[in-house]
mmCIF file of C-alpha atoms in Angstrom:
data_model
loop_
_atom_site.group_PDB
_atom_site.id
_atom_site.type_symbol
_atom_site.label_atom_id
_atom_site.label_comp_id
_atom_site.label_asym_id
_atom_site.label_seq_id
_atom_site.Cartn_x
_atom_site.Cartn_y
_atom_site.Cartn_z
ATOM 1 C CA MET S 992 -0.107 0.091 0.356
ATOM 2 C CA PRO S 993 1.276 3.632 -0.415
ATOM 3 C CA ASP S 994 2.836 5.256 2.894
ATOM 4 C CA PRO S 995 0.076 7.104 4.740
ATOM 5 C CA VAL S 996 0.507 10.959 4.700
ATOM 6 C CA PRO S 997 0.031 12.249 8.186
ATOM 7 C CA ALA S 998 -3.554 14.166 8.507
ATOM 8 C CA PRO S 999 -3.432 17.627 10.569
ATOM 9 C CA GLY S 1000 -3.169 16.675 13.874
ATOM 10 C CA GLU S 1001 -1.487 13.039 12.899
ATOM 11 C CA VAL S 1002 1.994 11.916 13.067
ATOM 12 C CA LEU S 1003 3.415 9.186 10.775
ATOM 13 C CA VAL S 1004 5.278 6.733 13.036
ATOM 14 C CA ARG S 1005 7.521 3.813 11.643
ATOM 15 C CA THR S 1006 6.769 1.042 13.853
ATOM 16 C CA ARG S 1007 9.361 -0.945 16.162
ATOM 17 C CA ALA S 1008 6.742 -3.465 17.924
ATOM 18 C CA ILE S 1009 2.946 -3.639 17.349
ATOM 19 C CA GLY S 1010 0.629 -5.108 20.289
ATOM 20 C CA VAL S 1011 -1.808 -8.200 19.447
ATOM 21 C CA ASN S 1012 -4.981 -8.262 20.723
ATOM 22 C CA TYR S 1013 -8.189 -10.473 21.142
ATOM 23 C CA ARG S 1014 -9.844 -7.072 20.126
ATOM 24 C CA ASP S 1015 -8.254 -7.445 16.705
ATOM 25 C CA VAL S 1016 -9.547 -11.046 16.525
ATOM 26 C CA TYR S 1017 -12.786 -9.733 16.665
ATOM 27 C CA VAL S 1018 -12.143 -6.775 13.765
ATOM 28 C CA ARG S 1019 -10.927 -9.538 11.561
ATOM 29 C CA ARG S 1020 -14.251 -11.281 11.834
ATOM 30 C CA GLY S 1021 -16.091 -8.801 11.155
ATOM 31 C CA GLU S 1022 -17.626 -8.817 14.937
ATOM 32 C CA TYR S 1023 -16.240 -4.931 15.530
ATOM 33 C CA PRO S 1024 -17.258 -2.612 12.664
ATOM 34 C CA ALA S 1025 -14.545 -1.094 11.044
ATOM 35 C CA GLU S 1026 -12.937 0.168 7.733
ATOM 36 C CA LEU S 1027 -10.017 -1.517 5.754
ATOM 37 C CA PRO S 1028 -7.160 -1.470 6.480
ATOM 38 C CA VAL S 1029 -7.696 -3.420 9.856
ATOM 39 C CA PRO S 1030 -6.526 -4.662 11.990
ATOM 40 C CA GLY S 1031 -4.052 -3.360 15.312
ATOM 41 C CA LEU S 1032 -4.744 -0.834 17.874
ATOM 42 C CA GLU S 1033 -1.500 -0.380 19.436
ATOM 43 C CA GLY S 1034 2.277 0.099 18.318
ATOM 44 C CA ALA S 1035 5.588 1.910 19.224
ATOM 45 C CA GLY S 1036 8.116 3.436 17.143
ATOM 46 C CA GLU S 1037 9.758 6.523 15.787
ATOM 47 C CA VAL S 1038 8.067 9.585 14.881
ATOM 48 C CA VAL S 1039 9.164 10.414 11.013
ATOM 49 C CA ALA S 1040 6.804 13.151 9.599
ATOM 50 C CA ALA S 1041 4.082 15.674 11.573
ATOM 51 C CA GLY S 1042 1.365 16.824 10.106
ATOM 52 C CA GLU S 1043 -0.116 20.094 10.980
ATOM 53 C CA GLY S 1044 -0.480 21.251 14.464
ATOM 54 C CA ALA S 1045 0.728 17.587 15.471
ATOM 55 C CA GLU S 1046 2.430 18.702 18.970
ATOM 56 C CA VAL S 1047 4.627 15.761 18.802
ATOM 57 C CA ALA S 1048 8.309 16.437 17.066
ATOM 58 C CA VAL S 1049 10.231 14.186 14.566
ATOM 59 C CA GLY S 1050 12.172 11.685 15.795
ATOM 60 C CA ASP S 1051 10.230 11.167 19.393
ATOM 61 C CA ARG S 1052 9.859 7.724 20.507
ATOM 62 C CA VAL S 1053 6.053 7.135 20.990
ATOM 63 C CA ALA S 1054 3.360 4.339 21.240
ATOM 64 C CA TRP S 1055 0.150 4.852 21.556
ATOM 65 C CA ALA S 1056 -3.066 2.074 22.552
ATOM 66 C CA TYR S 1057 -5.786 3.455 20.501
ATOM 67 C CA GLY S 1058 -4.660 4.089 17.143
ATOM 68 C CA ARG S 1059 -5.842 2.527 13.929
ATOM 69 C CA ALA S 1060 -4.473 0.074 11.360
ATOM 70 C CA SER S 1061 -1.487 -0.443 13.264
ATOM 71 C CA TYR S 1062 -0.192 -3.699 11.766
ATOM 72 C CA ALA S 1063 1.909 -2.023 9.205
ATOM 73 C CA GLU S 1064 5.430 -0.321 8.790
ATOM 74 C CA LEU S 1065 4.107 2.870 8.817
ATOM 75 C CA VAL S 1066 1.298 4.040 10.924
ATOM 76 C CA ALA S 1067 -0.731 7.830 11.077
ATOM 77 C CA VAL S 1068 -1.592 7.847 14.509
ATOM 78 C CA PRO S 1069 -3.766 10.991 16.349
ATOM 79 C CA ALA S 1070 -0.827 13.053 18.036
ATOM 80 C CA ASP S 1071 -3.165 13.532 20.975
ATOM 81 C CA GLN S 1072 -3.494 9.386 21.497
ATOM 82 C CA CYS S 1073 0.709 9.085 21.217
ATOM 83 C CA VAL S 1074 2.691 9.153 24.438
ATOM 84 C CA PRO S 1075 6.575 9.543 24.909
ATOM 85 C CA VAL S 1076 8.305 6.284 25.963
ATOM 86 C CA PRO S 1077 10.587 6.396 28.569
ATOM 87 C CA ASP S 1078 14.406 5.921 28.217
ATOM 88 C CA GLY S 1079 14.330 2.659 30.271
ATOM 89 C CA ILE S 1080 11.315 1.195 28.153
ATOM 90 C CA ASP S 1081 12.100 -1.119 25.344
ATOM 91 C CA TRP S 1082 10.038 -0.958 21.855
ATOM 92 C CA GLN S 1083 8.727 -4.671 22.980
ATOM 93 C CA VAL S 1084 7.402 -3.798 26.272
ATOM 94 C CA ALA S 1085 6.134 0.001 24.651
ATOM 95 C CA GLY S 1086 4.396 -1.530 21.910
ATOM 96 C CA GLY S 1087 3.228 -4.542 23.301
ATOM 97 C CA ALA S 1088 1.776 -3.705 26.841
ATOM 98 C CA LEU S 1089 0.212 -0.068 26.889
ATOM 99 C CA LEU S 1090 -3.200 -1.408 25.926
ATOM 100 C CA GLN S 1091 -3.336 -3.870 28.190
ATOM 101 C CA GLY S 1092 -1.527 -1.906 30.713
ATOM 102 C CA MET S 1093 -4.008 0.892 30.431
ATOM 103 C CA THR S 1094 -7.185 -1.427 30.434
ATOM 104 C CA ALA S 1095 -6.059 -2.833 33.802
ATOM 105 C CA HIS S 1096 -5.437 0.294 34.701
ATOM 106 C CA TYR S 1097 -9.093 2.009 33.789
ATOM 107 C CA LEU S 1098 -10.427 -1.585 35.468
ATOM 108 C CA LEU S 1099 -8.643 -1.256 38.968
ATOM 109 C CA GLU S 1100 -8.704 2.623 39.063
ATOM 110 C CA SER S 1101 -11.779 4.027 37.448
ATOM 111 C CA VAL S 1102 -14.277 0.344 37.546
ATOM 112 C CA TYR S 1103 -14.065 -0.904 40.644
ATOM 113 C CA ARG S 1104 -10.799 0.161 43.515
ATOM 114 C CA PRO S 1105 -9.895 -2.566 45.420
ATOM 115 C CA THR S 1106 -8.828 -2.013 48.807
ATOM 116 C CA PRO S 1107 -6.369 -3.897 51.137
ATOM 117 C CA GLY S 1108 -7.982 -7.300 51.953
ATOM 118 C CA ASP S 1109 -10.659 -7.011 49.508
ATOM 119 C CA SER S 1110 -11.361 -10.423 47.551
ATOM 120 C CA ILE S 1111 -11.521 -10.293 43.650
ATOM 121 C CA LEU S 1112 -11.510 -12.497 40.748
ATOM 122 C CA VAL S 1113 -9.655 -12.272 38.109
ATOM 123 C CA HIS S 1114 -10.350 -15.111 34.744
ATOM 124 C CA ALA S 1115 -7.866 -16.188 32.683
ATOM 125 C CA GLY S 1116 -5.291 -15.130 35.099
ATOM 126 C CA ALA S 1117 -2.391 -16.607 33.094
ATOM 127 C CA GLY S 1118 -2.817 -14.677 30.147
ATOM 128 C CA GLY S 1119 -1.508 -11.190 29.350
ATOM 129 C CA MET S 1120 -4.166 -8.986 30.444
ATOM 130 C CA GLY S 1121 -4.701 -11.502 33.524
ATOM 131 C CA GLN S 1122 -1.392 -11.273 34.288
ATOM 132 C CA LEU S 1123 -1.178 -7.417 34.553
ATOM 133 C CA LEU S 1124 -4.511 -7.195 36.563
ATOM 134 C CA VAL S 1125 -3.235 -10.250 38.857
ATOM 135 C CA GLN S 1126 0.067 -8.186 39.450
ATOM 136 C CA TRP S 1127 -1.349 -4.504 39.772
ATOM 137 C CA ALA S 1128 -4.414 -6.111 42.100
ATOM 138 C CA ALA S 1129 -1.955 -8.131 44.586
ATOM 139 C CA ALA S 1130 0.275 -5.098 45.002
ATOM 140 C CA ARG S 1131 -2.696 -2.985 46.358
ATOM 141 C CA GLY S 1132 -3.594 -5.494 48.645
ATOM 142 C CA ALA S 1133 -6.292 -7.466 47.261
ATOM 143 C CA GLU S 1134 -6.678 -11.151 47.815
ATOM 144 C CA VAL S 1135 -6.744 -12.327 44.066
ATOM 145 C CA ILE S 1136 -8.552 -15.323 43.310
ATOM 146 C CA THR S 1137 -8.327 -16.353 39.179
ATOM 147 C CA THR S 1138 -8.722 -18.964 36.993
ATOM 148 C CA VAL S 1139 -6.655 -21.067 34.516
ATOM 149 C CA SER S 1140 -6.910 -24.168 32.233
ATOM 150 C CA THR S 1141 -3.455 -25.790 32.766
ATOM 151 C CA ASP S 1142 -0.655 -26.567 35.138
ATOM 152 C CA GLU S 1143 1.560 -24.345 33.468
ATOM 153 C CA LYS S 1144 -0.779 -21.567 33.649
ATOM 154 C CA GLU S 1145 -1.956 -22.029 37.134
ATOM 155 C CA LYS S 1146 2.204 -21.611 37.923
ATOM 156 C CA LEU S 1147 2.474 -18.369 36.035
ATOM 157 C CA ALA S 1148 -0.753 -17.015 37.767
ATOM 158 C CA ARG S 1149 0.985 -18.027 41.194
ATOM 159 C CA GLU S 1150 4.250 -16.156 40.264
ATOM 160 C CA ALA S 1151 1.850 -12.910 39.335
ATOM 161 C CA GLY S 1152 0.511 -12.560 42.647
ATOM 162 C CA ALA S 1153 -2.486 -14.805 42.600
ATOM 163 C CA TRP S 1154 -4.219 -15.929 46.478
ATOM 164 C CA HIS S 1155 -5.978 -18.759 45.443
ATOM 165 C CA VAL S 1156 -5.783 -20.129 41.819
ATOM 166 C CA LEU S 1157 -8.886 -22.548 40.030
ATOM 167 C CA ARG S 1158 -10.045 -24.357 37.140
ATOM 168 C CA TYR S 1159 -13.185 -23.215 35.269
ATOM 169 C CA GLY S 1160 -16.089 -25.399 36.220
ATOM 170 C CA ASP S 1161 -19.657 -25.540 37.121
ATOM 171 C CA ASP S 1162 -18.765 -25.593 40.650
ATOM 172 C CA LEU S 1163 -16.163 -22.527 40.650
ATOM 173 C CA ALA S 1164 -18.644 -20.283 42.280
ATOM 174 C CA GLU S 1165 -19.085 -22.726 45.129
ATOM 175 C CA HIS S 1166 -15.447 -23.219 45.417
ATOM 176 C CA ILE S 1167 -14.883 -18.823 45.497
ATOM 177 C CA ARG S 1168 -17.921 -18.948 48.353
ATOM 178 C CA GLU S 1169 -15.735 -21.272 50.063
ATOM 179 C CA LEU S 1170 -12.484 -19.256 49.989
ATOM 180 C CA THR S 1171 -14.415 -16.222 50.923
ATOM 181 C CA GLY S 1172 -16.161 -17.303 54.031
ATOM 182 C CA GLY S 1173 -19.403 -17.627 52.247
ATOM 183 C CA GLU S 1174 -19.597 -13.642 51.406
ATOM 184 C CA GLY S 1175 -18.316 -13.788 47.732
ATOM 185 C CA VAL S 1176 -16.340 -11.449 45.836
ATOM 186 C CA SER S 1177 -16.080 -7.813 46.365
ATOM 187 C CA ALA S 1178 -15.395 -7.491 42.133
ATOM 188 C CA ALA S 1179 -15.038 -9.968 39.324
ATOM 189 C CA TYR S 1180 -12.870 -8.814 35.878
ATOM 190 C CA ASP S 1181 -14.250 -10.844 33.529
ATOM 191 C CA GLY S 1182 -12.750 -11.418 30.106
ATOM 192 C CA VAL S 1183 -13.817 -14.225 28.718
ATOM 193 C CA GLY S 1184 -17.543 -13.526 28.257
ATOM 194 C CA ALA S 1185 -20.346 -16.076 27.758
ATOM 195 C CA ALA S 1186 -18.114 -19.122 28.828
ATOM 196 C CA THR S 1187 -18.037 -17.725 32.547
ATOM 197 C CA PHE S 1188 -20.444 -14.712 32.942
ATOM 198 C CA GLU S 1189 -22.804 -17.224 35.230
ATOM 199 C CA SER S 1190 -19.795 -18.214 37.537
ATOM 200 C CA SER S 1191 -19.083 -14.237 37.951
ATOM 201 C CA LEU S 1192 -22.274 -13.322 38.999
ATOM 202 C CA ALA S 1193 -22.888 -16.215 41.312
ATOM 203 C CA SER S 1194 -19.289 -15.462 42.814
ATOM 204 C CA LEU S 1195 -20.023 -11.861 43.862
ATOM 205 C CA ARG S 1196 -20.986 -11.067 47.096
ATOM 206 C CA PRO S 1197 -24.219 -8.537 47.768
ATOM 207 C CA ARG S 1198 -23.292 -4.920 45.968
ATOM 208 C CA GLY S 1199 -20.545 -6.728 43.992
ATOM 209 C CA THR S 1200 -19.166 -5.578 40.616
ATOM 210 C CA LEU S 1201 -18.915 -7.717 37.664
ATOM 211 C CA ALA S 1202 -16.782 -5.630 34.848
ATOM 212 C CA LEU S 1203 -17.267 -7.691 31.956
ATOM 213 C CA PHE S 1204 -14.314 -6.084 29.360
ATOM 214 C CA GLY S 1205 -14.338 -8.633 26.765
ATOM 215 C CA SER S 1206 -16.042 -11.869 25.043
ATOM 216 C CA ALA S 1207 -12.850 -14.016 24.125
ATOM 217 C CA SER S 1208 -15.647 -17.761 24.342
ATOM 218 C CA GLY S 1209 -18.568 -15.293 22.826
ATOM 219 C CA ARG S 1210 -21.161 -12.619 23.496
ATOM 220 C CA VAL S 1211 -23.180 -12.901 26.829
ATOM 221 C CA PRO S 1212 -26.604 -13.284 25.803
ATOM 222 C CA PRO S 1213 -29.201 -11.064 26.952
ATOM 223 C CA PHE S 1214 -30.528 -11.890 30.560
ATOM 224 C CA ASP S 1215 -33.423 -10.225 33.050
ATOM 225 C CA LEU S 1216 -32.062 -7.590 34.873
ATOM 226 C CA GLN S 1217 -34.361 -8.153 38.242
ATOM 227 C CA ARG S 1218 -31.419 -11.482 38.568
ATOM 228 C CA LEU S 1219 -28.997 -8.479 39.694
ATOM 229 C CA ALA S 1220 -31.347 -7.821 42.523
ATOM 230 C CA GLU S 1221 -32.056 -11.035 43.102
ATOM 231 C CA LEU S 1222 -28.423 -11.994 43.474
ATOM 232 C CA GLY S 1223 -27.872 -9.196 46.214
ATOM 233 C CA SER S 1224 -28.243 -5.502 44.185
ATOM 234 C CA LEU S 1225 -25.134 -6.613 41.925
ATOM 235 C CA PHE S 1226 -23.438 -4.081 39.457
ATOM 236 C CA VAL S 1227 -22.527 -5.126 36.106
ATOM 237 C CA THR S 1228 -20.678 -3.031 33.324
ATOM 238 C CA ARG S 1229 -19.352 -3.453 30.314
ATOM 239 C CA PRO S 1230 -17.010 -1.105 29.776
ATOM 240 C CA VAL S 1231 -14.122 -0.276 27.241
ATOM 241 C CA LEU S 1232 -10.764 1.482 26.827
ATOM 242 C CA PRO S 1233 -11.537 4.600 24.497
ATOM 243 C CA HIS S 1234 -13.739 5.804 27.496
ATOM 244 C CA PHE S 1235 -11.784 5.975 29.907
ATOM 245 C CA VAL S 1236 -9.139 8.074 27.812
ATOM 246 C CA ARG S 1237 -11.720 10.545 26.175
ATOM 247 C CA THR S 1238 -9.627 13.431 27.212
ATOM 248 C CA ARG S 1239 -4.688 14.284 26.582
ATOM 249 C CA ALA S 1240 -5.145 14.785 30.095
ATOM 250 C CA GLU S 1241 -6.552 11.166 30.945
ATOM 251 C CA VAL S 1242 -4.280 9.496 28.178
ATOM 252 C CA LEU S 1243 -1.214 10.338 29.966
ATOM 253 C CA TRP S 1244 -2.535 9.756 33.196
ATOM 254 C CA ARG S 1245 -2.676 6.147 32.702
ATOM 255 C CA ALA S 1246 -0.301 5.550 30.156
ATOM 256 C CA ASN S 1247 2.297 7.390 32.562
ATOM 257 C CA GLU S 1248 1.029 4.742 35.735
ATOM 258 C CA VAL S 1249 1.610 1.752 33.328
ATOM 259 C CA PHE S 1250 5.326 2.792 32.478
ATOM 260 C CA SER S 1251 5.985 4.191 36.036
ATOM 261 C CA ALA S 1252 4.959 0.245 37.145
ATOM 262 C CA ILE S 1253 6.985 -1.487 34.554
ATOM 263 C CA SER S 1254 10.014 1.050 35.706
ATOM 264 C CA GLU S 1255 9.313 0.116 39.510
ATOM 265 C CA ASP S 1256 8.943 -3.497 38.857
ATOM 266 C CA ILE S 1257 5.137 -3.855 40.202
ATOM 267 C CA LEU S 1258 3.907 -4.945 36.754
ATOM 268 C CA ARG S 1259 6.572 -7.458 34.958
ATOM 269 C CA ILE S 1260 5.439 -8.022 31.098
ATOM 270 C CA ARG S 1261 5.410 -11.594 30.021
ATOM 271 C CA PHE S 1262 5.633 -12.065 26.147
ATOM 272 C CA GLY S 1263 3.821 -15.174 25.105
ATOM 273 C CA GLY S 1264 5.187 -14.964 21.306
ATOM 274 C CA THR S 1265 6.827 -12.791 19.153
ATOM 275 C CA TYR S 1266 6.193 -12.968 15.101
ATOM 276 C CA ALA S 1267 7.354 -10.926 12.128
ATOM 277 C CA LEU S 1268 4.559 -8.671 10.380
ATOM 278 C CA PRO S 1269 4.287 -10.814 8.084
ATOM 279 C CA ASP S 1270 3.469 -13.878 10.469
ATOM 280 C CA ALA S 1271 0.397 -11.553 11.852
ATOM 281 C CA ALA S 1272 -2.120 -14.648 11.217
ATOM 282 C CA GLN S 1273 0.050 -17.072 12.919
ATOM 283 C CA ALA S 1274 -0.559 -14.494 15.774
ATOM 284 C CA HIS S 1275 -4.080 -14.410 15.554
ATOM 285 C CA ARG S 1276 -4.020 -18.369 15.963
ATOM 286 C CA ALA S 1277 -2.219 -18.516 18.717
ATOM 287 C CA ILE S 1278 -3.965 -16.034 20.424
ATOM 288 C CA GLU S 1279 -7.655 -17.787 19.468
ATOM 289 C CA SER S 1280 -6.192 -21.086 20.188
ATOM 290 C CA ARG S 1281 -6.198 -19.857 24.125
ATOM 291 C CA ALA S 1282 -2.950 -21.400 24.569
ATOM 292 C CA THR S 1283 -0.442 -18.282 24.748
ATOM 293 C CA ALA S 1284 0.192 -17.011 28.056
ATOM 294 C CA GLY S 1285 1.428 -13.153 28.326
ATOM 295 C CA SER S 1286 1.491 -10.380 25.426
ATOM 296 C CA LEU S 1287 2.264 -11.206 21.875
ATOM 297 C CA VAL S 1288 3.919 -9.087 19.367
ATOM 298 C CA LEU S 1289 4.719 -8.114 15.942
ATOM 299 C CA LEU S 1290 8.226 -6.855 14.664
ATOM 300 C CA PRO S 1291 8.186 -5.106 11.152
ATOM 301 C CA ALA S 1292 11.472 -6.230 9.154
#
């Protein structure tokens, strides 16, 4: 394709690392509306040109978590979505950890903020997103219960700081209630969707919060809102990152907190695979198989 030309307020970036996220799979399948070329939301690289009014300089190291068509060697990115990459952060981390890191930040900071001693549930605790949630919540003093599918993933979840690691199953909520003295968890962070939604609801204490931030196993079917009252006046929300980075100040706040947590070793980024950019299809197959543990990145030649 022709090289992109940055429009006013955009910068042209030569990518060094590109994050692969499950949302990219949704876009490829046609489950999310998008215009060609697709997909790719996040990446990192060096600014090589700037459009009129873009307050980012040529040569700057930048990353972004919500761009467009980032699976490319050159990407035009809105300047207000670009954040400076600190010198101590390498390209792979900058390009593959920002979207998930900022998602973990808004979930733990703006959707439900665990307090020390709070019991919470994080599904898929060995995935890239799950490991960040487990690490950050545990660092804040929360008692994190998480779910995984294999012994190897259990080891990763425990290394991330999980208090208890459980397998998926029909009796999941019962086990969680046993661990919490019959009370249930204060919040459940669920990026799996249809396969875990019912167990997430059943695991909550009265007035608990279910943050349904993804649907890797499919969308949750419609359900009767009256059930929320019957189960304990529960709160259910379906948040997405764009609504939590609506201003430049929010973008910088969340990104800087992520990079600071990485620099301070609060968040340790594990990569489940790196792929050459032309091998993006392999990366999608890997993430859809749910066999990966950690973030995935594409590396341009």
